[in-house]
Amino acid sequence: MGFNGSGKTRVGKRLAKDLNLPYLDVDKSIVSHMKMSVNEIYTKFGEPFFRALETREIKELIELDKPLVISIGAGLPIQEQNQKYLKDLGIVIYLKASVETLAKRLEGSSSFHAGENLPEKIKKLLAVRDPVYEKMSDIQVVTGVKPFEGLICEIKEKLENYQKTVEKIQ
Ligand SMILES: Nc1ncnc2c1ncn2[C@@H]1O[C@H](COP(=O)(O)OP(=O)(O)O)[C@@H](O)[C@H]1O
Ligand SMILES: O=C(O)C1=C[C@@H](OP(=O)(O)O)[C@@H](O)[C@H](O)C1
Ligand SMILES: [Mg+2]
């Protein structure tokens, strides 16, 4: 979980490979179910419809009850209707990034329509989203500081520690 460009796809795919688990991207699942791009769904049916598809998708994943590494869209956790399901989905990792890191990564991105002032748009949206990501996450890592390999090691270490702590409690 994280802002657009925080690395959900890249980190998710690598983590799945290292943990020997299947990888699933919620946006990609929606696109393949609908046979339409995210942009087409937004244009044709509007955002609330897309958000309802996200909700349906994560409910199905909970019912599936299968170990997976999942990337969710940046807007999914912001929807109140999804927050109760997110907790049931499993361990939630927040890829936290600064405005500067995100602006660097999202420059020229076709999926993040920034218009004129990219850092300003990121700053505004992040101010709303970061507290929600903080609240909804079990594990947090800062991305954009250390090299990718180091970040992956940090995530795996934090995951192990988290699982050990949960086992102790149960
Ligand atoms: N830890 C990282 N260090 C440097 N670049 C990264 C890192 N994680 C992701 N990126 C790059 O940032 C961009 C956005 O990553 P991506 O995984 O597509 O983000 P998201 O799925 O969260 O939108 C890609 O070009 C990706 O290669
Ligand atoms: O920020 C958002 O509201 C969205 C982020 C996108 O996912 P990424 O986080 O992979 O860009 C995608 O779900 C959709 O375009 C809406
Ligand atoms: Mg992505």
mmCIF file of C-alpha atoms and ligand atoms in Angstrom:
data_model
loop_
_atom_site.group_PDB
_atom_site.id
_atom_site.type_symbol
_atom_site.label_atom_id
_atom_site.label_comp_id
_atom_site.label_asym_id
_atom_site.label_seq_id
_atom_site.Cartn_x
_atom_site.Cartn_y
_atom_site.Cartn_z
ATOM 1 C CA MET A 1 0.000 0.000 0.000
ATOM 2 C CA GLY A 2 1.185 3.548 -0.674
ATOM 3 C CA PHE A 3 0.932 6.649 -2.798
ATOM 4 C CA ASN A 4 1.102 6.461 -6.597
ATOM 5 C CA GLY A 5 4.728 5.807 -7.504
ATOM 6 C CA SER A 6 5.695 4.608 -4.014
ATOM 7 C CA GLY A 7 6.813 1.289 -5.517
ATOM 8 C CA LYS A 8 3.855 -1.016 -4.857
ATOM 9 C CA THR A 9 4.243 -2.857 -8.159
ATOM 10 C CA ARG A 10 8.032 -3.140 -8.176
ATOM 11 C CA VAL A 11 8.340 -4.055 -4.493
ATOM 12 C CA GLY A 12 5.268 -6.321 -4.578
ATOM 13 C CA LYS A 13 6.561 -8.374 -7.495
ATOM 14 C CA ARG A 14 10.000 -8.768 -5.943
ATOM 15 C CA LEU A 15 8.609 -9.658 -2.519
ATOM 16 C CA ALA A 16 6.356 -12.302 -4.084
ATOM 17 C CA LYS A 17 9.351 -13.826 -5.851
ATOM 18 C CA ASP A 18 11.477 -13.879 -2.674
ATOM 19 C CA LEU A 19 8.646 -15.278 -0.541
ATOM 20 C CA ASN A 20 7.695 -17.786 -3.233
ATOM 21 C CA LEU A 21 4.113 -16.545 -3.342
ATOM 22 C CA PRO A 22 1.857 -15.528 -6.233
ATOM 23 C CA TYR A 23 1.623 -11.788 -6.927
ATOM 24 C CA LEU A 24 -1.644 -9.978 -7.576
ATOM 25 C CA ASP A 25 -2.329 -6.363 -8.519
ATOM 26 C CA VAL A 26 -5.896 -5.297 -7.675
ATOM 27 C CA ASP A 27 -5.974 -2.728 -10.513
ATOM 28 C CA LYS A 28 -4.844 -5.386 -12.992
ATOM 29 C CA SER A 29 -7.507 -7.835 -11.737
ATOM 30 C CA ILE A 30 -10.196 -5.188 -12.235
ATOM 31 C CA VAL A 31 -8.885 -4.431 -15.729
ATOM 32 C CA SER A 32 -8.894 -8.087 -16.697
ATOM 33 C CA HIS A 33 -12.381 -8.723 -15.234
ATOM 34 C CA MET A 34 -13.832 -5.633 -16.953
ATOM 35 C CA LYS A 35 -11.794 -5.951 -20.150
ATOM 36 C CA MET A 36 -11.334 -2.166 -19.905
ATOM 37 C CA SER A 37 -8.489 0.055 -18.706
ATOM 38 C CA VAL A 38 -8.773 1.924 -15.376
ATOM 39 C CA ASN A 39 -9.090 5.183 -17.372
ATOM 40 C CA GLU A 40 -11.879 3.740 -19.514
ATOM 41 C CA ILE A 41 -13.766 2.573 -16.401
ATOM 42 C CA TYR A 42 -13.419 6.061 -14.854
ATOM 43 C CA THR A 43 -14.557 7.801 -18.036
ATOM 44 C CA LYS A 44 -17.450 5.507 -18.807
ATOM 45 C CA PHE A 45 -18.812 4.713 -15.337
ATOM 46 C CA GLY A 46 -17.182 7.255 -12.979
ATOM 47 C CA GLU A 47 -15.052 6.962 -9.866
ATOM 48 C CA PRO A 48 -17.693 5.558 -7.439
ATOM 49 C CA PHE A 49 -18.175 2.615 -9.789
ATOM 50 C CA PHE A 50 -14.420 1.966 -9.917
ATOM 51 C CA ARG A 51 -14.294 2.147 -6.116
ATOM 52 C CA ALA A 52 -17.118 -0.399 -5.883
ATOM 53 C CA LEU A 53 -15.111 -2.709 -8.145
ATOM 54 C CA GLU A 54 -12.131 -2.329 -5.794
ATOM 55 C CA THR A 55 -14.338 -3.268 -2.835
ATOM 56 C CA ARG A 56 -15.685 -6.330 -4.654
ATOM 57 C CA GLU A 57 -12.157 -7.363 -5.598
ATOM 58 C CA ILE A 58 -10.768 -7.265 -2.052
ATOM 59 C CA LYS A 59 -13.838 -9.038 -0.649
ATOM 60 C CA GLU A 60 -13.211 -11.854 -3.119
ATOM 61 C CA LEU A 61 -9.556 -11.992 -2.108
ATOM 62 C CA ILE A 62 -10.516 -12.334 1.563
ATOM 63 C CA GLU A 63 -12.892 -15.179 0.714
ATOM 64 C CA LEU A 64 -10.164 -16.826 -1.388
ATOM 65 C CA ASP A 65 -8.050 -17.007 1.806
ATOM 66 C CA LYS A 66 -4.863 -17.822 -0.101
ATOM 67 C CA PRO A 67 -1.343 -16.591 0.708
ATOM 68 C CA LEU A 68 -0.507 -13.866 -1.836
ATOM 69 C CA VAL A 69 1.438 -10.654 -2.186
ATOM 70 C CA ILE A 70 -1.089 -8.008 -3.219
ATOM 71 C CA SER A 71 -0.637 -4.473 -4.537
ATOM 72 C CA ILE A 72 -3.621 -2.208 -4.060
ATOM 73 C CA GLY A 73 -4.322 1.093 -5.822
ATOM 74 C CA ALA A 74 -3.300 4.244 -3.965
ATOM 75 C CA GLY A 75 -6.912 5.339 -3.526
ATOM 76 C CA LEU A 76 -8.316 2.042 -2.228
ATOM 77 C CA PRO A 77 -7.473 2.494 1.488
ATOM 78 C CA ILE A 78 -8.923 6.013 1.461
ATOM 79 C CA GLN A 79 -12.420 4.653 0.853
ATOM 80 C CA GLU A 80 -14.073 4.034 4.198
ATOM 81 C CA GLN A 81 -15.989 1.069 2.787
ATOM 82 C CA ASN A 82 -12.637 -0.676 2.126
ATOM 83 C CA GLN A 83 -10.996 -0.038 5.458
ATOM 84 C CA LYS A 84 -12.728 -2.835 7.354
ATOM 85 C CA TYR A 85 -11.811 -5.306 4.613
ATOM 86 C CA LEU A 86 -8.188 -4.181 4.425
ATOM 87 C CA LYS A 87 -7.645 -5.406 7.976
ATOM 88 C CA ASP A 88 -9.037 -8.833 7.011
ATOM 89 C CA LEU A 89 -6.901 -9.029 3.893
ATOM 90 C CA GLY A 90 -3.698 -9.674 5.849
ATOM 91 C CA ILE A 91 -0.512 -7.873 6.834
ATOM 92 C CA VAL A 92 -0.568 -4.374 5.355
ATOM 93 C CA ILE A 93 2.768 -2.768 4.429
ATOM 94 C CA TYR A 94 2.933 0.981 3.826
ATOM 95 C CA LEU A 95 5.608 2.147 1.378
ATOM 96 C CA LYS A 96 6.105 5.649 2.709
ATOM 97 C CA ALA A 97 7.758 8.239 0.476
ATOM 98 C CA SER A 98 8.533 11.961 0.589
ATOM 99 C CA VAL A 99 7.001 14.464 -1.824
ATOM 100 C CA GLU A 100 10.447 14.833 -3.460
ATOM 101 C CA THR A 101 10.837 11.083 -4.045
ATOM 102 C CA LEU A 102 7.312 10.792 -5.418
ATOM 103 C CA ALA A 103 7.693 13.831 -7.678
ATOM 104 C CA LYS A 104 10.900 12.381 -9.144
ATOM 105 C CA ARG A 105 9.205 9.046 -9.829
ATOM 106 C CA LEU A 106 5.939 10.455 -11.148
ATOM 107 C CA GLU A 107 7.474 12.972 -13.559
ATOM 108 C CA GLY A 108 6.183 12.077 -16.980
ATOM 109 C CA SER A 109 3.955 9.307 -15.600
ATOM 110 C CA SER A 110 0.903 8.709 -17.725
ATOM 111 C CA SER A 111 -1.089 7.199 -14.843
ATOM 112 C CA PHE A 112 -0.725 10.265 -12.571
ATOM 113 C CA HIS A 113 -2.183 13.243 -14.384
ATOM 114 C CA ALA A 114 -0.465 16.044 -12.522
ATOM 115 C CA GLY A 115 -0.904 18.997 -14.809
ATOM 116 C CA GLU A 116 1.244 22.000 -13.915
ATOM 117 C CA ASN A 117 2.668 21.767 -10.430
ATOM 118 C CA LEU A 118 3.482 18.132 -9.662
ATOM 119 C CA PRO A 119 5.047 18.543 -6.154
ATOM 120 C CA GLU A 120 2.165 20.757 -5.083
ATOM 121 C CA LYS A 121 -0.443 18.237 -6.230
ATOM 122 C CA ILE A 122 1.410 15.382 -4.525
ATOM 123 C CA LYS A 123 1.759 17.426 -1.312
ATOM 124 C CA LYS A 124 -1.970 18.161 -1.160
ATOM 125 C CA LEU A 125 -3.045 14.587 -1.848
ATOM 126 C CA LEU A 126 -0.399 13.086 0.441
ATOM 127 C CA ALA A 127 -1.561 15.281 3.336
ATOM 128 C CA VAL A 128 -4.929 13.533 3.084
ATOM 129 C CA ARG A 129 -3.682 10.038 2.298
ATOM 130 C CA ASP A 130 -0.622 9.636 4.537
ATOM 131 C CA PRO A 131 -2.570 9.651 7.851
ATOM 132 C CA VAL A 132 -4.901 6.980 6.422
ATOM 133 C CA TYR A 133 -1.986 4.827 5.229
ATOM 134 C CA GLU A 134 -0.395 5.237 8.669
ATOM 135 C CA LYS A 135 -3.608 4.168 10.387
ATOM 136 C CA MET A 136 -4.276 1.220 8.080
ATOM 137 C CA SER A 137 -0.755 -0.272 8.040
ATOM 138 C CA ASP A 138 0.817 -2.981 10.179
ATOM 139 C CA ILE A 139 4.329 -2.298 8.884
ATOM 140 C CA GLN A 140 5.860 0.899 7.530
ATOM 141 C CA VAL A 141 9.034 1.389 5.487
ATOM 142 C CA VAL A 142 10.452 4.547 3.974
ATOM 143 C CA THR A 143 11.199 4.218 0.275
ATOM 144 C CA GLY A 144 13.559 6.449 -1.688
ATOM 145 C CA VAL A 145 16.243 6.603 0.988
ATOM 146 C CA LYS A 146 18.185 3.359 0.702
ATOM 147 C CA PRO A 147 18.827 1.277 -2.438
ATOM 148 C CA PHE A 148 16.089 -1.102 -3.598
ATOM 149 C CA GLU A 149 17.842 -4.252 -2.312
ATOM 150 C CA GLY A 150 18.187 -2.743 1.160
ATOM 151 C CA LEU A 151 14.520 -1.826 1.157
ATOM 152 C CA ILE A 152 13.515 -5.389 0.278
ATOM 153 C CA CYS A 153 15.695 -6.729 3.148
ATOM 154 C CA GLU A 154 14.132 -4.246 5.557
ATOM 155 C CA ILE A 155 10.619 -5.295 4.535
ATOM 156 C CA LYS A 156 11.379 -9.010 4.936
ATOM 157 C CA GLU A 157 12.968 -8.392 8.345
ATOM 158 C CA LYS A 158 9.991 -6.339 9.524
ATOM 159 C CA LEU A 159 7.600 -8.978 8.223
ATOM 160 C CA GLU A 160 9.389 -11.733 10.183
ATOM 161 C CA ASN A 161 9.382 -9.638 13.348
ATOM 162 C CA TYR A 162 5.720 -8.803 12.894
ATOM 163 C CA GLN A 163 4.795 -12.458 12.420
ATOM 164 C CA LYS A 164 6.852 -13.480 15.488
ATOM 165 C CA THR A 165 5.104 -10.850 17.606
ATOM 166 C CA VAL A 166 1.675 -11.989 16.411
ATOM 167 C CA GLU A 167 2.564 -15.638 17.166
ATOM 168 C CA LYS A 168 3.635 -14.682 20.702
ATOM 169 C CA ILE A 169 0.330 -12.936 21.331
ATOM 170 C CA GLN A 170 -1.778 -15.873 20.076
HETATM 171 N N1 LIG B 1 12.869 1.618 -4.025
HETATM 172 C C1 LIG B 1 12.914 2.207 -5.223
HETATM 173 N N2 LIG B 1 13.998 2.929 -5.589
HETATM 174 C C2 LIG B 1 14.029 3.559 -6.785
HETATM 175 N N3 LIG B 1 13.038 3.527 -7.703
HETATM 176 C C3 LIG B 1 11.931 2.838 -7.395
HETATM 177 C C4 LIG B 1 11.799 2.131 -6.145
HETATM 178 N N4 LIG B 1 10.578 1.525 -6.123
HETATM 179 C C5 LIG B 1 9.982 1.844 -7.295
HETATM 180 N N5 LIG B 1 10.781 2.605 -8.063
HETATM 181 C C6 LIG B 1 10.462 3.161 -9.385
HETATM 182 O O1 LIG B 1 9.436 4.146 -9.206
HETATM 183 C C7 LIG B 1 8.454 4.053 -10.250
HETATM 184 C C8 LIG B 1 7.075 3.752 -9.646
HETATM 185 O O2 LIG B 1 7.088 2.429 -9.093
HETATM 186 P P1 LIG B 1 5.825 1.489 -9.133
HETATM 187 O O3 LIG B 1 6.247 0.181 -8.552
HETATM 188 O O4 LIG B 1 5.216 1.458 -10.497
HETATM 189 O O5 LIG B 1 4.852 2.292 -8.136
HETATM 190 P P2 LIG B 1 3.305 2.106 -7.794
HETATM 191 O O6 LIG B 1 2.920 0.726 -8.241
HETATM 192 O O7 LIG B 1 3.236 2.300 -6.321
HETATM 193 O O8 LIG B 1 2.597 3.194 -8.534
HETATM 194 C C9 LIG B 1 8.953 2.958 -11.208
HETATM 195 O O9 LIG B 1 9.670 3.562 -12.234
HETATM 196 C C10 LIG B 1 9.860 2.103 -10.311
HETATM 197 O O10 LIG B 1 10.836 1.434 -11.048
HETATM 198 O O1 LIG B 2 -4.767 7.281 -6.593
HETATM 199 C C1 LIG B 2 -5.816 6.754 -7.033
HETATM 200 O O2 LIG B 2 -6.934 7.080 -6.640
HETATM 201 C C2 LIG B 2 -5.671 5.682 -8.051
HETATM 202 C C3 LIG B 2 -4.475 5.024 -8.171
HETATM 203 C C4 LIG B 2 -4.209 4.012 -9.193
HETATM 204 O O3 LIG B 2 -3.313 3.031 -8.685
HETATM 205 P P1 LIG B 2 -1.694 3.244 -8.451
HETATM 206 O O4 LIG B 2 -1.521 3.550 -7.009
HETATM 207 O O5 LIG B 2 -1.071 1.926 -8.792
HETATM 208 O O6 LIG B 2 -1.241 4.360 -9.335
HETATM 209 C C5 LIG B 2 -5.526 3.357 -9.655
HETATM 210 O O7 LIG B 2 -6.041 2.498 -8.669
HETATM 211 C C6 LIG B 2 -6.552 4.387 -10.009
HETATM 212 O O8 LIG B 2 -6.081 5.092 -11.123
HETATM 213 C C7 LIG B 2 -6.865 5.336 -8.875
HETATM 214 MG MG MG B 3 1.385 0.075 -9.535
#
